[in-house]
C-alpha atoms as a printed R data frame, in Angstrom:
    type eleno elety resid chain resno      x      y      z
1   ATOM     1    CA   MET     A     1 -0.093 42.656 44.197
2   ATOM     2    CA   ALA     A     2 -3.011 42.101 41.801
3   ATOM     3    CA   LEU     A     3 -2.082 43.759 38.518
4   ATOM     4    CA   ARG     A     4 -4.605 45.010 35.988
5   ATOM     5    CA   ILE     A     5 -3.886 46.427 32.563
6   ATOM     6    CA   ALA     A     6 -6.394 48.901 31.210
7   ATOM     7    CA   GLU     A     7 -6.455 50.697 27.904
8   ATOM     8    CA   GLY     A     8 -6.393 54.458 28.348
9   ATOM     9    CA   GLY     A     9 -5.598 56.571 31.358
10  ATOM    10    CA   LEU     A    10 -4.281 59.705 29.699
11  ATOM    11    CA   ASP     A    11 -6.915 61.780 31.499
12  ATOM    12    CA   ASP     A    12 -5.937 60.441 34.945
13  ATOM    13    CA   PRO     A    13 -3.675 62.963 36.747
14  ATOM    14    CA   ARG     A    14 -1.767 60.089 38.392
15  ATOM    15    CA   VAL     A    15 -0.958 58.596 34.985
16  ATOM    16    CA   VAL     A    16 -0.019 62.028 33.648
17  ATOM    17    CA   ALA     A    17  2.376 62.409 36.606
18  ATOM    18    CA   LEU     A    18  4.015 59.051 35.737
19  ATOM    19    CA   LEU     A    19  4.417 60.141 32.125
20  ATOM    20    CA   GLU     A    20  5.844 63.513 33.149
21  ATOM    21    CA   THR     A    21  8.414 61.697 35.303
22  ATOM    22    CA   HIS     A    22  9.297 59.405 32.389
23  ATOM    23    CA   VAL     A    23  9.700 62.235 29.891
24  ATOM    24    CA   ALA     A    24 11.707 64.413 32.297
25  ATOM    25    CA   ARG     A    25 14.108 61.592 33.168
26  ATOM    26    CA   ALA     A    26 14.527 60.443 29.577
27  ATOM    27    CA   ARG     A    27 15.236 63.959 28.358
28  ATOM    28    CA   ALA     A    28 17.643 64.634 31.240
29  ATOM    29    CA   GLU     A    29 19.614 61.492 30.368
30  ATOM    30    CA   THR     A    30 19.725 62.034 26.601
31  ATOM    31    CA   ALA     A    31 21.633 64.425 24.380
32  ATOM    32    CA   VAL     A    32 19.677 67.390 23.054
33  ATOM    33    CA   GLY     A    33 17.889 66.394 19.851
34  ATOM    34    CA   SER     A    34 18.050 62.668 20.643
35  ATOM    35    CA   ALA     A    35 15.173 62.332 23.113
36  ATOM    36    CA   HIS     A    36 12.109 60.689 21.581
37  ATOM    37    CA   ALA     A    37  9.843 60.105 24.597
38  ATOM    38    CA   LEU     A    38  6.315 61.332 23.856
39  ATOM    39    CA   ASP     A    39  4.432 63.560 26.251
40  ATOM    40    CA   VAL     A    40  0.688 63.248 26.894
41  ATOM    41    CA   SER     A    41 -0.302 65.301 23.842
42  ATOM    42    CA   GLY     A    42  1.969 63.168 21.630
43  ATOM    43    CA   LEU     A    43  0.341 60.000 22.962
44  ATOM    44    CA   LYS     A    44 -3.158 61.177 22.081
45  ATOM    45    CA   ARG     A    45 -2.608 60.706 18.345
46  ATOM    46    CA   PRO     A    46 -4.981 58.298 16.564
47  ATOM    47    CA   GLU     A    47 -2.220 55.871 15.523
48  ATOM    48    CA   ILE     A    48 -1.264 55.278 19.163
49  ATOM    49    CA   ARG     A    49 -2.864 52.909 21.677
50  ATOM    50    CA   PHE     A    50 -2.036 53.453 25.342
51  ATOM    51    CA   TRP     A    51 -2.287 51.185 28.397
52  ATOM    52    CA   THR     A    52 -1.858 51.702 32.114
53  ATOM    53    CA   VAL     A    53 -0.781 48.950 34.491
54  ATOM    54    CA   LEU     A    54 -2.489 49.296 37.863
55  ATOM    55    CA   ASP     A    55 -2.841 47.661 41.230
56  ATOM    56    CA   ASP     A    56 -5.182 48.532 44.068
57  ATOM    57    CA   GLY     A    57 -2.987 51.510 44.946
58  ATOM    58    CA   GLY     A    58 -3.224 53.078 41.489
59  ATOM    59    CA   PRO     A    59 -1.103 53.303 38.340
60  ATOM    60    CA   LEU     A    60  2.270 51.583 38.346
61  ATOM    61    CA   GLY     A    61  3.325 52.035 34.742
62  ATOM    62    CA   THR     A    62  2.471 52.754 31.154
63  ATOM    63    CA   ALA     A    63  3.048 51.478 27.647
64  ATOM    64    CA   ALA     A    64  1.989 52.681 24.235
65  ATOM    65    CA   LEU     A    65  2.004 51.158 20.776
66  ATOM    66    CA   ARG     A    66  2.281 53.299 17.655
67  ATOM    67    CA   ARG     A    67  1.184 51.742 14.382
68  ATOM    68    CA   ILE     A    68  3.831 52.536 11.801
69  ATOM    69    CA   ASP     A    69  2.185 50.675  8.933
70  ATOM    70    CA   ALA     A    70 -0.006 47.623  8.354
71  ATOM    71    CA   THR     A    71  2.527 45.164  9.785
72  ATOM    72    CA   HIS     A    72  4.958 47.209 11.898
73  ATOM    73    CA   GLY     A    73  4.480 48.886 15.275
74  ATOM    74    CA   GLU     A    74  6.621 50.810 17.744
75  ATOM    75    CA   VAL     A    75  6.735 50.565 21.542
76  ATOM    76    CA   LYS     A    76  6.426 54.062 23.018
77  ATOM    77    CA   SER     A    77  6.288 55.428 26.580
78  ATOM    78    CA   MET     A    78  7.123 52.189 28.316
79  ATOM    79    CA   PHE     A    79  7.669 53.198 31.945
80  ATOM    80    CA   VAL     A    80  7.267 51.650 35.382
81  ATOM    81    CA   ALA     A    81  7.398 53.652 38.613
82  ATOM    82    CA   ASP     A    82 10.479 53.053 40.739
83  ATOM    83    CA   ALA     A    83  8.458 51.374 43.500
84  ATOM    84    CA   ALA     A    84  7.005 48.875 41.012
85  ATOM    85    CA   ARG     A    85 10.242 47.855 39.326
86  ATOM    86    CA   ARG     A    86 11.179 44.183 39.575
87  ATOM    87    CA   THR     A    87  7.590 43.266 40.514
88  ATOM    88    CA   GLY     A    88  6.569 41.956 37.106
89  ATOM    89    CA   ALA     A    89  4.562 45.063 36.211
90  ATOM    90    CA   GLY     A    90  6.794 45.973 33.259
91  ATOM    91    CA   SER     A    91  6.819 42.441 31.885
92  ATOM    92    CA   ALA     A    92  3.050 42.195 32.258
93  ATOM    93    CA   VAL     A    93  2.335 45.374 30.339
94  ATOM    94    CA   LEU     A    94  4.886 44.545 27.631
95  ATOM    95    CA   ARG     A    95  3.386 41.062 27.137
96  ATOM    96    CA   HIS     A    96 -0.052 42.687 26.915
97  ATOM    97    CA   LEU     A    97  1.185 45.215 24.342
98  ATOM    98    CA   LEU     A    98  2.752 42.436 22.241
99  ATOM    99    CA   ALA     A    99 -0.441 40.371 22.370
100 ATOM   100    CA   GLU     A   100 -2.469 43.414 21.271
101 ATOM   101    CA   ALA     A   101  0.022 44.059 18.466
102 ATOM   102    CA   LYS     A   102 -0.553 40.519 17.164
103 ATOM   103    CA   THR     A   103 -4.327 41.028 17.394
104 ATOM   104    CA   MET     A   104 -3.900 44.183 15.309
105 ATOM   105    CA   GLY     A   105 -2.157 42.143 12.605
106 ATOM   106    CA   LEU     A   106  1.325 43.476 13.251
107 ATOM   107    CA   ALA     A   107  4.193 41.152 12.358
108 ATOM   108    CA   ARG     A   108  6.953 43.162 14.002
109 ATOM   109    CA   VAL     A   109  7.349 45.613 16.867
110 ATOM   110    CA   SER     A   110 10.375 47.877 17.172
111 ATOM   111    CA   LEU     A   111 11.581 50.474 19.641
112 ATOM   112    CA   GLU     A   112 14.142 53.176 20.207
113 ATOM   113    CA   THR     A   113 15.890 53.638 23.533
114 ATOM   114    CA   GLY     A   114 18.986 55.442 24.664
115 ATOM   115    CA   SER     A   115 22.566 54.265 24.314
116 ATOM   116    CA   TRP     A   116 23.690 55.864 27.579
117 ATOM   117    CA   ALA     A   117 24.287 53.924 30.811
118 ATOM   118    CA   TYR     A   118 20.969 55.155 32.272
119 ATOM   119    CA   PHE     A   119 19.145 53.110 29.607
120 ATOM   120    CA   ALA     A   120 21.145 49.861 30.119
121 ATOM   121    CA   PRO     A   121 18.394 48.304 32.293
122 ATOM   122    CA   ALA     A   122 15.818 49.066 29.582
123 ATOM   123    CA   ARG     A   123 17.988 47.478 26.900
124 ATOM   124    CA   ALA     A   124 18.473 44.370 29.065
125 ATOM   125    CA   PHE     A   125 14.731 44.220 29.790
126 ATOM   126    CA   TYR     A   126 13.822 44.325 26.090
127 ATOM   127    CA   ALA     A   127 16.515 41.776 25.192
128 ATOM   128    CA   ALA     A   128 15.103 39.438 27.853
129 ATOM   129    CA   HIS     A   129 11.744 39.754 26.064
130 ATOM   130    CA   GLY     A   130 13.123 38.750 22.674
131 ATOM   131    CA   PHE     A   131 14.064 42.106 21.170
132 ATOM   132    CA   VAL     A   132 17.264 42.227 19.118
133 ATOM   133    CA   ALA     A   133 19.330 45.110 17.779
134 ATOM   134    CA   CYS     A   134 18.305 46.566 14.441
135 ATOM   135    CA   GLY     A   135 18.905 49.664 12.395
136 ATOM   136    CA   PRO     A   136 16.854 52.848 12.519
137 ATOM   137    CA   PHE     A   137 13.289 52.406 11.348
138 ATOM   138    CA   GLU     A   138 10.560 54.750 10.114
139 ATOM   139    CA   GLY     A   139 10.956 58.248 11.513
140 ATOM   140    CA   TYR     A   140 14.495 57.774 12.863
141 ATOM   141    CA   GLY     A   141 17.962 58.225 11.449
142 ATOM   142    CA   PRO     A   142 21.333 57.009 12.631
143 ATOM   143    CA   ASP     A   143 22.136 58.467 16.055
144 ATOM   144    CA   PRO     A   144 24.945 57.421 18.420
145 ATOM   145    CA   ASN     A   145 22.631 58.287 21.333
146 ATOM   146    CA   SER     A   146 19.981 55.781 20.217
147 ATOM   147    CA   VAL     A   147 19.725 52.008 20.238
148 ATOM   148    CA   PHE     A   148 17.128 50.436 17.975
149 ATOM   149    CA   MET     A   149 15.618 47.030 18.716
150 ATOM   150    CA   THR     A   150 12.966 44.875 17.071
151 ATOM   151    CA   ARG     A   151 11.038 41.686 17.652
152 ATOM   152    CA   ALA     A   152  9.114 39.536 15.216
153 ATOM   153    CA   LEU     A   153  5.668 38.488 16.404
């Protein structure tokens, strides 16, 4: 599998379908009022950069980076299709996002994910990539349904 990571993709119906799957699953597995996954319109904001990970068969996953301030960013809409899990696609796009964050001058990248069992693989994935638990950051408050993680660049 030859992976490529391309900036953009929010106008590709196949990417939109991946994002719709991500948002639907995240919201189904999260308490009302605690789901923070962004839909396509939320990802089109100017402070957000978006990437698609692809192979010859099409899009496999997505990742977005929201600039919070001059030195802090947030991972958003990190998702890999079921068929592409455990292939390295998620790690590849996360490494790309972190490299871009450094290029943008960010010193830290944080994220919010769920505390429920459904999100345990995501928490393990981020921990394996150097993210550690932290408190709520800009835009979030304490929530027993959320886990906050951060990584210094």
